PDB file of C-alpha atoms in Angstrom:
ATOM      1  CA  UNK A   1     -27.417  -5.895  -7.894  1.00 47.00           C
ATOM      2  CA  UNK A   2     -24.427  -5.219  -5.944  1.00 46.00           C
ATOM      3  CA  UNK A   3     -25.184  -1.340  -5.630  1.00 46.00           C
ATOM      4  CA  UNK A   4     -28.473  -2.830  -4.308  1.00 49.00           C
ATOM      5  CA  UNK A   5     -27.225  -4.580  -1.555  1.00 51.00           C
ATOM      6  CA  UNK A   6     -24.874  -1.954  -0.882  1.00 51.00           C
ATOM      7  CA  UNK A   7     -27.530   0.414  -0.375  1.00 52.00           C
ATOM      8  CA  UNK A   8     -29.581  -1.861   2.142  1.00 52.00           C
ATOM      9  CA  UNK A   9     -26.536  -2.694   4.062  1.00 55.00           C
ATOM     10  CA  UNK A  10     -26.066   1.194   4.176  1.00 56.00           C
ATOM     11  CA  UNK A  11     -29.645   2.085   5.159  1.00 54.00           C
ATOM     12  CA  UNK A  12     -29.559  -1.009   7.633  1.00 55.00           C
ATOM     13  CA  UNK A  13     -26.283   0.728   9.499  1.00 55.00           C
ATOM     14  CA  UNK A  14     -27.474   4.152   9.864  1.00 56.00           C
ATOM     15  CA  UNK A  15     -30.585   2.689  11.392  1.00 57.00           C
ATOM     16  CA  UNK A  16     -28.471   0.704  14.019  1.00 53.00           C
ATOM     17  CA  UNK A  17     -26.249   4.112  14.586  1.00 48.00           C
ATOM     18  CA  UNK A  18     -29.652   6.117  14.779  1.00 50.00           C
ATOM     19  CA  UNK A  19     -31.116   3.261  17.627  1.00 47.00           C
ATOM     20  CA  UNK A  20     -28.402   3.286  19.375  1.00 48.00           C
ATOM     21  CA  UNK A  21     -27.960   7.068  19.596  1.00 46.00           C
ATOM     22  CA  UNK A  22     -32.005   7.198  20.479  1.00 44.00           C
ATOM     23  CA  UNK A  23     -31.293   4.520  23.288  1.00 48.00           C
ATOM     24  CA  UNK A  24     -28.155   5.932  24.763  1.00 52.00           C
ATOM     25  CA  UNK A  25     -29.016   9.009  25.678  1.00 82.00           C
ATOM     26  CA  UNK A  26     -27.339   9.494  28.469  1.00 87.00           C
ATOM     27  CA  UNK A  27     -23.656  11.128  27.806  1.00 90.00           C
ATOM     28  CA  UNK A  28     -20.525  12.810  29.577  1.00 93.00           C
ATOM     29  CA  UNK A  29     -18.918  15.572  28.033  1.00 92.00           C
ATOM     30  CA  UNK A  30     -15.625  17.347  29.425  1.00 93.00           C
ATOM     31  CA  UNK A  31     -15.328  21.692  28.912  1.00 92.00           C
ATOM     32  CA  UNK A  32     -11.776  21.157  28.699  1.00 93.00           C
ATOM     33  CA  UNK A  33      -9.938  18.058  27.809  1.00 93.00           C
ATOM     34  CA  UNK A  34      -5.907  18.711  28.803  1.00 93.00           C
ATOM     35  CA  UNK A  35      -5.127  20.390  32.125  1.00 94.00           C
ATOM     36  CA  UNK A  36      -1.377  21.362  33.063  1.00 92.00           C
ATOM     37  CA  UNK A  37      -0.341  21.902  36.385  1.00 92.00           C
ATOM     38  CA  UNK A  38       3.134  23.004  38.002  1.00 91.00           C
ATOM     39  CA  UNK A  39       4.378  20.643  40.901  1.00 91.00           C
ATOM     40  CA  UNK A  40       2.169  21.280  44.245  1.00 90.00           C
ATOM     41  CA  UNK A  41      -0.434  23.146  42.342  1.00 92.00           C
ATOM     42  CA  UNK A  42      -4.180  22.091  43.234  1.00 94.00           C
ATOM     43  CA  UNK A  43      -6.349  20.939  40.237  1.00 95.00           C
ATOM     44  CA  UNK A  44     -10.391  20.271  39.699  1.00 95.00           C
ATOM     45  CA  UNK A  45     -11.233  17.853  36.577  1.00 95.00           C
ATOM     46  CA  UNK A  46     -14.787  18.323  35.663  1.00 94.00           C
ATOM     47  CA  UNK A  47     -17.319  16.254  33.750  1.00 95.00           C
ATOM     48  CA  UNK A  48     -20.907  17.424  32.431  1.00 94.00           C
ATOM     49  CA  UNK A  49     -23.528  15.025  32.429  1.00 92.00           C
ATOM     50  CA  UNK A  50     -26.383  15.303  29.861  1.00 90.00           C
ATOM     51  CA  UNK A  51     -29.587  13.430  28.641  1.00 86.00           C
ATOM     52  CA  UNK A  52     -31.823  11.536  31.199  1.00 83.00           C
ATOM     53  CA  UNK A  53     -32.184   7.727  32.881  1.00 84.00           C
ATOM     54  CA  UNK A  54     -34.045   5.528  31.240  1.00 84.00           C
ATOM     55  CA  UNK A  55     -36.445   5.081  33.608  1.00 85.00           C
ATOM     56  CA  UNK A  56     -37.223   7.688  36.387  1.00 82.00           C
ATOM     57  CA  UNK A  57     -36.685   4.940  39.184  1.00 85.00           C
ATOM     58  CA  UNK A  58     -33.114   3.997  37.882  1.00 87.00           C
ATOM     59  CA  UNK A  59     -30.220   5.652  40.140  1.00 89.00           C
ATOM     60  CA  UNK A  60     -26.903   7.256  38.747  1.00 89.00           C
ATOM     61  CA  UNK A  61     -23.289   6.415  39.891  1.00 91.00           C
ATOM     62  CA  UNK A  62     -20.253   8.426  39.187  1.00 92.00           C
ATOM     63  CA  UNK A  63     -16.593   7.805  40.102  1.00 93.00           C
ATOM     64  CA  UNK A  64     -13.190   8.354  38.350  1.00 95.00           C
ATOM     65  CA  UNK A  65     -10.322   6.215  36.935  1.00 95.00           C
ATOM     66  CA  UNK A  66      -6.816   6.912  36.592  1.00 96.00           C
ATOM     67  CA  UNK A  67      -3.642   5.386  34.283  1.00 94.00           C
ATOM     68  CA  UNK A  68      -0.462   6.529  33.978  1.00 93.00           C
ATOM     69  CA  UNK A  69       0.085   5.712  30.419  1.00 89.00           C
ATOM     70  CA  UNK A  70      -1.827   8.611  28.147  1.00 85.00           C
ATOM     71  CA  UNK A  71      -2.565   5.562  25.471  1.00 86.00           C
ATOM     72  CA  UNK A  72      -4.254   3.201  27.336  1.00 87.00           C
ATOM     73  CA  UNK A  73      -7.879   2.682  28.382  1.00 89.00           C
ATOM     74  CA  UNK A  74      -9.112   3.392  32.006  1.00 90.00           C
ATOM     75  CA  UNK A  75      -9.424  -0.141  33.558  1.00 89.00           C
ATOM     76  CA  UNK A  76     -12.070  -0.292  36.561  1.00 87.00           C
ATOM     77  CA  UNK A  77     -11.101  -0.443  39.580  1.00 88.00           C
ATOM     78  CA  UNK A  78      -8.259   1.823  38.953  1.00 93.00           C
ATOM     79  CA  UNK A  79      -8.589   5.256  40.704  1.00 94.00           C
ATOM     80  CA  UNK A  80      -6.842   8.133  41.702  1.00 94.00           C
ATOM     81  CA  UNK A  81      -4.110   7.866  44.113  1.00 93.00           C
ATOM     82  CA  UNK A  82      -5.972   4.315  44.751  1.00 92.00           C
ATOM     83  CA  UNK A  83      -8.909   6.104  46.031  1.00 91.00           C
ATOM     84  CA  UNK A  84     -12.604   5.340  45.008  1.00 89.00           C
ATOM     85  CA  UNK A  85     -14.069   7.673  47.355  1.00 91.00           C
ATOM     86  CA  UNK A  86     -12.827  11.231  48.866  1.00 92.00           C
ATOM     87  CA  UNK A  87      -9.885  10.617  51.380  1.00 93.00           C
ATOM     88  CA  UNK A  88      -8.834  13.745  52.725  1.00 92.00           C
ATOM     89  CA  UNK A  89      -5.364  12.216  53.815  1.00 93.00           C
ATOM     90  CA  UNK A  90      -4.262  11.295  49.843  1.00 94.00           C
ATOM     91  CA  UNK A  91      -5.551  14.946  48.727  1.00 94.00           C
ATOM     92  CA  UNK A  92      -8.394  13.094  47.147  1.00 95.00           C
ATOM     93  CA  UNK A  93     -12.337  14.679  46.981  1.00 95.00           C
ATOM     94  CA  UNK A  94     -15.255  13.764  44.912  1.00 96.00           C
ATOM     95  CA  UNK A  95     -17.554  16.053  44.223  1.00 93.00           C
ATOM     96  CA  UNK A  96     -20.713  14.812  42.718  1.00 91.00           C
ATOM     97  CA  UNK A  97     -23.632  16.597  40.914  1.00 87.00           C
ATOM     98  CA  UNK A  98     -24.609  17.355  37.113  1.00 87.00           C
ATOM     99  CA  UNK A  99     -20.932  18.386  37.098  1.00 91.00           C
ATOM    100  CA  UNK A 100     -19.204  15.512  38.842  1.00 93.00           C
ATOM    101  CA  UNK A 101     -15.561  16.173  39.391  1.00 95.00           C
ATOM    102  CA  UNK A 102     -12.538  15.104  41.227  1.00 96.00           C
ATOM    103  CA  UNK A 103      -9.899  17.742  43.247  1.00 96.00           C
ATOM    104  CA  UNK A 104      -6.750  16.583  43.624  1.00 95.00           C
ATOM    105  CA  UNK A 105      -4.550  18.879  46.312  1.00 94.00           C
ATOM    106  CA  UNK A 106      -0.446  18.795  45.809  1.00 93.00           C
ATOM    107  CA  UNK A 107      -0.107  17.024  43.013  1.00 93.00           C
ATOM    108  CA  UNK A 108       2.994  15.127  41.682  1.00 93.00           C
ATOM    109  CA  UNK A 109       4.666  14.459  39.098  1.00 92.00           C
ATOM    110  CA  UNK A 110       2.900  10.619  39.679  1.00 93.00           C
ATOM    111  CA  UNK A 111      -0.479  11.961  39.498  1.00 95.00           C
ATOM    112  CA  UNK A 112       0.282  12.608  35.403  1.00 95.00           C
ATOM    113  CA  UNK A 113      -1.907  10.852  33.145  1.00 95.00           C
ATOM    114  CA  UNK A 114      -5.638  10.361  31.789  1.00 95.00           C
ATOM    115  CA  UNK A 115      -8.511  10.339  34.199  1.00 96.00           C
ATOM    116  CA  UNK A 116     -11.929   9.052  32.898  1.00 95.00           C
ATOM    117  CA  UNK A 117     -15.527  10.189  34.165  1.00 95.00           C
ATOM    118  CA  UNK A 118     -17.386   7.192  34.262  1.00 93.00           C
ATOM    119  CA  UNK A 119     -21.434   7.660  34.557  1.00 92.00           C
ATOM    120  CA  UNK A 120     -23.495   4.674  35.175  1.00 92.00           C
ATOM    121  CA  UNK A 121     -27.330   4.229  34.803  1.00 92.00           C
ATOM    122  CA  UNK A 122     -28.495   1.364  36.972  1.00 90.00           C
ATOM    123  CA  UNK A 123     -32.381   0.336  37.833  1.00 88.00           C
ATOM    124  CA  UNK A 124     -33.952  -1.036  40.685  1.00 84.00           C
ATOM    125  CA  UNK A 125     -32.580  -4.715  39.916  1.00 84.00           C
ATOM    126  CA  UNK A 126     -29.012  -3.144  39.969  1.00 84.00           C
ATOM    127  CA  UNK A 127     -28.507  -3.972  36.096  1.00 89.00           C
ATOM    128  CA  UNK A 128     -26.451  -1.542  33.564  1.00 89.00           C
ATOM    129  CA  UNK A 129     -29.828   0.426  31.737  1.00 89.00           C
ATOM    130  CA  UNK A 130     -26.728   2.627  30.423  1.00 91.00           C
ATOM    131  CA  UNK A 131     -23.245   3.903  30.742  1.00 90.00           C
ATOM    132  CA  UNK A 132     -20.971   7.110  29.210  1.00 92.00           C
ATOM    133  CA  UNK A 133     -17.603   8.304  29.849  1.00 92.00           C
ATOM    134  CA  UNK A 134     -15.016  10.870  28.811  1.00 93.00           C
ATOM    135  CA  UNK A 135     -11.110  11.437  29.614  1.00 94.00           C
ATOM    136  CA  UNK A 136      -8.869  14.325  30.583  1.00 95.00           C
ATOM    137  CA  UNK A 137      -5.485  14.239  30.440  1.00 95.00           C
ATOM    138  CA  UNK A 138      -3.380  15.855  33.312  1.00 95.00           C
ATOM    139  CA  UNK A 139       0.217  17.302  32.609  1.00 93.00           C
ATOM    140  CA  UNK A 140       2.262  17.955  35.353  1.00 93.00           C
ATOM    141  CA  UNK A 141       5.780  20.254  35.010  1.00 90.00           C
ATOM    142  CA  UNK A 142       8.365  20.712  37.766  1.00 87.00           C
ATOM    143  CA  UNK A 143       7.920  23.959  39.465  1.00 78.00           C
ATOM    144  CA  UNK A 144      10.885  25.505  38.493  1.00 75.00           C
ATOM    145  CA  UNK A 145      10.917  25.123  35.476  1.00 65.00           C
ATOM    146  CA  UNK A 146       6.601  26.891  35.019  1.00 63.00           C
ATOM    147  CA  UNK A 147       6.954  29.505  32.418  1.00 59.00           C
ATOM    148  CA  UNK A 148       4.408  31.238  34.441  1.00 55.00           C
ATOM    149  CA  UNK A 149       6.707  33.137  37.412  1.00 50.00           C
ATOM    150  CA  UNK A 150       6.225  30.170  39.554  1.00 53.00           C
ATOM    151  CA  UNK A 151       2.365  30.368  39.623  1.00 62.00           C
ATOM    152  CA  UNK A 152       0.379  27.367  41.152  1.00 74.00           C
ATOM    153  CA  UNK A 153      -2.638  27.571  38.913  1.00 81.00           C
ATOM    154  CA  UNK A 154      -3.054  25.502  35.781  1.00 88.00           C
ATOM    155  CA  UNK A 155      -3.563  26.048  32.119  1.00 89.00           C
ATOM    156  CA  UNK A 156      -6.982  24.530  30.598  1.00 89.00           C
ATOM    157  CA  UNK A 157      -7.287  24.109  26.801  1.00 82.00           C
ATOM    158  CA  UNK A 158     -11.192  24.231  26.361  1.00 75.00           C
ATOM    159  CA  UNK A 159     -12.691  21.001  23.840  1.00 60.00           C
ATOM    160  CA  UNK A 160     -15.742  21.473  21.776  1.00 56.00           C
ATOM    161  CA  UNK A 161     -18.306  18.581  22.475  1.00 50.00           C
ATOM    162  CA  UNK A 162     -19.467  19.231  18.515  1.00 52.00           C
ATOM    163  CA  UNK A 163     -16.179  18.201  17.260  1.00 52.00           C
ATOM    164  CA  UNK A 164     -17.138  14.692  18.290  1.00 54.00           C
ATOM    165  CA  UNK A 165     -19.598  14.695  16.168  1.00 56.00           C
ATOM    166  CA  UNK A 166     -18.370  16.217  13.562  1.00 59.00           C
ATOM    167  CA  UNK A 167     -15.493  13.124  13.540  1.00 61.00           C
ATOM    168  CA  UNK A 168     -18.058  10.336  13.795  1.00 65.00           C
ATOM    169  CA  UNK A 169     -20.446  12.442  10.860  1.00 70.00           C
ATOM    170  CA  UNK A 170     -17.509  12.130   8.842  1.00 73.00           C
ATOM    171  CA  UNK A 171     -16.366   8.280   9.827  1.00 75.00           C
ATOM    172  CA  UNK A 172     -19.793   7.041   9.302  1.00 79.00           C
ATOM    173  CA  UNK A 173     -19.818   9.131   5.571  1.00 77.00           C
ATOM    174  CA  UNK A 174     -16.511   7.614   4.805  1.00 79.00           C
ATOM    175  CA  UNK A 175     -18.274   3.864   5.353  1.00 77.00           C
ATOM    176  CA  UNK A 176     -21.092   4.962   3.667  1.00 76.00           C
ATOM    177  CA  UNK A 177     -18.669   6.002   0.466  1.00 78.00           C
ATOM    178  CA  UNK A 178     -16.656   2.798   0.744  1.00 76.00           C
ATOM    179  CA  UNK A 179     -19.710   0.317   0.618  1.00 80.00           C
ATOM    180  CA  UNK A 180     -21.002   2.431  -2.132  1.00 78.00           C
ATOM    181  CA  UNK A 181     -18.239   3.018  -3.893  1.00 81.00           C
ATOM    182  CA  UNK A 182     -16.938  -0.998  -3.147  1.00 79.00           C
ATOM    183  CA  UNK A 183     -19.030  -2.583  -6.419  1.00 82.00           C
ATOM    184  CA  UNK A 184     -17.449   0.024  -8.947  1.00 79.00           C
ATOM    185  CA  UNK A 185     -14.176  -0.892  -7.638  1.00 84.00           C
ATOM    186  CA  UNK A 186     -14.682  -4.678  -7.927  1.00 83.00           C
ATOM    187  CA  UNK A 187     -16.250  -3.882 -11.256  1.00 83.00           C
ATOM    188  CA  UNK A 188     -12.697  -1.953 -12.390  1.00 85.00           C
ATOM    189  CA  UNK A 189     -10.091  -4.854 -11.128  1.00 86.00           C
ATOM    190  CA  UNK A 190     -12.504  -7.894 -12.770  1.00 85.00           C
ATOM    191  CA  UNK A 191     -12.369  -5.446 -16.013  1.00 85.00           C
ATOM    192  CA  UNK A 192      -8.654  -5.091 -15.830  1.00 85.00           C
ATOM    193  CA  UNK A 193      -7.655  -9.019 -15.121  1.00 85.00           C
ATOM    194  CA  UNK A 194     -10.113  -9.302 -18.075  1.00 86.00           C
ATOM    195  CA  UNK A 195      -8.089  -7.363 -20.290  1.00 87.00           C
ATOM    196  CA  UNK A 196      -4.887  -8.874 -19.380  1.00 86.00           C
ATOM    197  CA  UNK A 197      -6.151 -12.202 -20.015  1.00 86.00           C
ATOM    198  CA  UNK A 198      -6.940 -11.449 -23.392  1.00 85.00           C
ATOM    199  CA  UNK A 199      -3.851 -10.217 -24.627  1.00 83.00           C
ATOM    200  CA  UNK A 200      -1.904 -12.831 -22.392  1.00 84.00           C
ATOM    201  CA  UNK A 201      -4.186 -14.803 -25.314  1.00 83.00           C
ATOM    202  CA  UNK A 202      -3.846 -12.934 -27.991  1.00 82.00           C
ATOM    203  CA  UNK A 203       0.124 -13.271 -27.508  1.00 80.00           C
ATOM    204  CA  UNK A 204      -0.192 -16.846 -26.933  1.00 80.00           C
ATOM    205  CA  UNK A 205      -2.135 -17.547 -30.287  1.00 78.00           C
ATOM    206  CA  UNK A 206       0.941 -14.947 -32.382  1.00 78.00           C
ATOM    207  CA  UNK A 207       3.476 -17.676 -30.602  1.00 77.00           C
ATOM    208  CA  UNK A 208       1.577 -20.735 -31.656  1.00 77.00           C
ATOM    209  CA  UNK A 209       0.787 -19.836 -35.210  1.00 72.00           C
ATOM    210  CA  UNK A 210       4.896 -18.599 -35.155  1.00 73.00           C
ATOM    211  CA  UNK A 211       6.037 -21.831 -34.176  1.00 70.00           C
ATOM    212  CA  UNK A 212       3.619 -23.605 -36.698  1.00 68.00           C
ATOM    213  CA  UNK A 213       4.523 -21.810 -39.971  1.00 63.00           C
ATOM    214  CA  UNK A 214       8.519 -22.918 -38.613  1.00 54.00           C
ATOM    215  CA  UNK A 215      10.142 -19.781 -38.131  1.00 53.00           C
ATOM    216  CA  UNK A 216      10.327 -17.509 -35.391  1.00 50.00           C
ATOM    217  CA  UNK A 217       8.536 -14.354 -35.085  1.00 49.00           C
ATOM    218  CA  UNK A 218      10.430 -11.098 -35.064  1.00 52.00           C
ATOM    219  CA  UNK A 219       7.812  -9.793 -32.441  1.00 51.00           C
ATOM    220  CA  UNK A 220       9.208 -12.066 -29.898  1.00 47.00           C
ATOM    221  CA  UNK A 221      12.856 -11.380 -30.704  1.00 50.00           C
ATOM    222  CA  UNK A 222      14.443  -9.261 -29.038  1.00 50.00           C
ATOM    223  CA  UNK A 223      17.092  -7.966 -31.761  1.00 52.00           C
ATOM    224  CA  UNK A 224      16.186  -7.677 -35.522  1.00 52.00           C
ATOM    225  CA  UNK A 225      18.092 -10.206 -37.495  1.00 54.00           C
ATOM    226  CA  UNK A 226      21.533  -9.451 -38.382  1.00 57.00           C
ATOM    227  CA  UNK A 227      23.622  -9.986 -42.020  1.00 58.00           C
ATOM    228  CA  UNK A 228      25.949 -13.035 -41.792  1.00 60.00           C
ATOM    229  CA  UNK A 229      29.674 -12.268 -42.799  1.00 63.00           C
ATOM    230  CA  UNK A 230      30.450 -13.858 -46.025  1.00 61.00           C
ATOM    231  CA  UNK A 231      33.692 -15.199 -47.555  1.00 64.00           C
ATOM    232  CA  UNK A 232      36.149 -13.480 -49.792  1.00 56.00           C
ATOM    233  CA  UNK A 233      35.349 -16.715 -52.001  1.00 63.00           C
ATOM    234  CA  UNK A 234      31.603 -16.305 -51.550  1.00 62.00           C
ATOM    235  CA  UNK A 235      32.313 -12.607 -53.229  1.00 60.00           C
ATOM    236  CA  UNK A 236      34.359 -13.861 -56.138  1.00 62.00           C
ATOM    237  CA  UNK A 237      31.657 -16.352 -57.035  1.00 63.00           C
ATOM    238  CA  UNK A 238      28.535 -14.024 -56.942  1.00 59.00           C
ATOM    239  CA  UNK A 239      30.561 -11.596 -58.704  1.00 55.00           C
ATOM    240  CA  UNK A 240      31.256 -13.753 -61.649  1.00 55.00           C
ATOM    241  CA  UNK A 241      27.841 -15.435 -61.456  1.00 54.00           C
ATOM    242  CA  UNK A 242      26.308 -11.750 -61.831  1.00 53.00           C
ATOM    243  CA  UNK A 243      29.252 -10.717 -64.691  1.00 53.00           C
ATOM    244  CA  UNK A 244      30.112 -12.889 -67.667  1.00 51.00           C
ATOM    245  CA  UNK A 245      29.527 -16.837 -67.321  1.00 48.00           C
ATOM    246  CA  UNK A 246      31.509 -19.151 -64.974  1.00 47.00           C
ATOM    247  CA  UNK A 247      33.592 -20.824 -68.214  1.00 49.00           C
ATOM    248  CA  UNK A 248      35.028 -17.425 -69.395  1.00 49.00           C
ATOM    249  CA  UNK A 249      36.808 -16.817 -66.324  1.00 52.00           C
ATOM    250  CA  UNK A 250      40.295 -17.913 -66.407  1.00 55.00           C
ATOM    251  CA  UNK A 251      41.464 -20.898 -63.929  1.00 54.00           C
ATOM    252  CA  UNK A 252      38.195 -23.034 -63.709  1.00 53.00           C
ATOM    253  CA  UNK A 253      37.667 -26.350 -64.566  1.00 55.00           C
ATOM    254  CA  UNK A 254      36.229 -25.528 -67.791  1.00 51.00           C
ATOM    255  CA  UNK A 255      37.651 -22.534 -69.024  1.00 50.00           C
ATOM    256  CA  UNK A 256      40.602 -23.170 -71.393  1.00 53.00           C
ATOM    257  CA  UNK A 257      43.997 -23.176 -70.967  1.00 53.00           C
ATOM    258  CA  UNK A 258      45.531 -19.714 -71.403  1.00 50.00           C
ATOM    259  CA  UNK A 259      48.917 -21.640 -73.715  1.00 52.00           C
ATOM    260  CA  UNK A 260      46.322 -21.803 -75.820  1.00 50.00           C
ATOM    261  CA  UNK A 261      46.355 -25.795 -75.749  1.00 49.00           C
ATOM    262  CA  UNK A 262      42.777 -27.574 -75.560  1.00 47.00           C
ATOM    263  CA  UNK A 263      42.713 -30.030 -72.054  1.00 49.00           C
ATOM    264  CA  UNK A 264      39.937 -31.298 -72.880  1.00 49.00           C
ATOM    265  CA  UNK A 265      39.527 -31.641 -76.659  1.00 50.00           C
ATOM    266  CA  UNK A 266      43.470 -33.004 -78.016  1.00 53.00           C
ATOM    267  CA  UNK A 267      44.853 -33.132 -81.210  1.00 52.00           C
ATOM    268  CA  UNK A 268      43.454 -35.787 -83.488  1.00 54.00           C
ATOM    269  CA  UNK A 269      44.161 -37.264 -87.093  1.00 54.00           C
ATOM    270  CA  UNK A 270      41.596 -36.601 -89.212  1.00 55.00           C
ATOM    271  CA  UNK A 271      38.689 -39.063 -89.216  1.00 54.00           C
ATOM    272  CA  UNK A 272      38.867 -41.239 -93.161  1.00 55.00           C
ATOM    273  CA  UNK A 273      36.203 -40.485 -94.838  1.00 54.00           C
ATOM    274  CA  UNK A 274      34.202 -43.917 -94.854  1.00 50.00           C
ATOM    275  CA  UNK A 275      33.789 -45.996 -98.495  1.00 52.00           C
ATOM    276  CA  UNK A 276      30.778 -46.009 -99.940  1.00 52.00           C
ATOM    277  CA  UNK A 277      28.570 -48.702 -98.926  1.00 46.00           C
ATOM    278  CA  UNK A 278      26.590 -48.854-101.584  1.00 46.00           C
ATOM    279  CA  UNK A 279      29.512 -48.775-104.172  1.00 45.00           C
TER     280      UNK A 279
END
């Protein structure tokens, strides 16, 4: 029953994953996800957009966020160089199209950090139909110290949109495995407090029939029973009680005296015969 349910739940979340893939279709994807940059070097972040609106009246917005902090999450309202919009003066120019991107000219070491693409899909009553993002992240090394003899272009390391998917293939395979795999594991741990019980029992039961027949069982001793010393006297006696009988050996109560004189049966005159009664 439990692999039962397991299954449903199972079937029931790859349909929700499957839904929501069919009804977000819209998605950003970056062709390379870590620029670096030398001090006062000039820099274009691109993001792709692909898949369609939901509806053909609905209108697209792009724009880009900024934080320092490589960790975080892009927080709205957030952009770079505090610039929504291009602004000549800060450096700053948006460049939109089905490769929206931002240029940045003479960038700092400030402007380091993770820039998300944000794509919105409103309709005509200005409510969220859908929305998709992506990050780069932007290194930026003092000038000097560019490996590159001083040059002011950057280095791009290129990211594969498929290994996305390959990672959330194989996160939604491990769930599938752990809810499948979850009743054979409860089954194992009920099994095994099971067995423990029983010999927790089984022990209990040797104790209680130990204790009953008054004496103590060797199983829950700890040491096997050791020999008591004995006595020099306690040897004497058992070896005359396993030789020749207590009254031959000389200097006990009953044996007899070694003068030769009888202790306990003296000297007597001679008992008179008695007359004859009947005479």
């Amino acid at each position: 029953m439990d692999v039962f349910w397991a299954l449903l739940l199972c079937v029931h979340f790859l349909t929700a994953v499957k839904a929501s893939g069919a009804h977000h279709s819209l998605s950003v994807s970056v062709p390379h996800r870590i620029y670096e940059c030398a001090e006062g070097a000039n820099v274009t972040l691109t993001c792709i957009q692909s898949g369609s609106k939901t509806n053909s009246g609905d209108k697209l917005f792009n724009t880009w966020l900024f934080t320092p902090r490589s960790q975080e999450r892009c927080h709205k309202g957030e952009h770079p160089r505090g610039s929504g919009h291009t602004n000549h003066s800060l450096g700053v120019e948006y460049i939109n199209g089905n490769k929206f991107s931002i240029f940045l000219q003479n960038i700092k070491h400030k402007d380091q950090g993770k820039y998300c693409c944000l794509l919105v899909d409103f309709n005509d009553k200005h409510k969220v139909e859908q929305e998709a993002h992506d990050f780069i992240y932007l290194t930026v090394v003092p000038s000097k110290a560019y490996p590159h003899n001083n040059s002011l272009k950057c280095l791009e390391w290129s990211h594969n949109p498929s290994d996305d998917s390959v990672a959330e293939g194989l996160a939604i395979a491990a769930c599938v495995a752990f809810i499948l795999c979850l009743p054979l594991i409860l089954m194992l741990v009920y099994r095994q407090r099971q067995t423990v019980e029983r010999h927790r029992r089984s022990h209990e039961l040797v104790r209680m029939d130990s204790e009953a027949h008054a004496h103590e069982n060797p199983v829950f001793l700890g040491d096997s029973p050791q020999p008591k010393p004995r006595t020099v006297s306690q040897i004497m006696r058992q070896s005359s009680e396993t030789g020749r009988h207590l009254l031959s050996e000389p200097g006990t109560p009953f044996s007899p005296n070694i003068q030769g004189e009888l202790l306990f049966f003296p000297a007597q005159d001679p008992i008179p015969e008695s007359p004859n009664l009947l005479e």
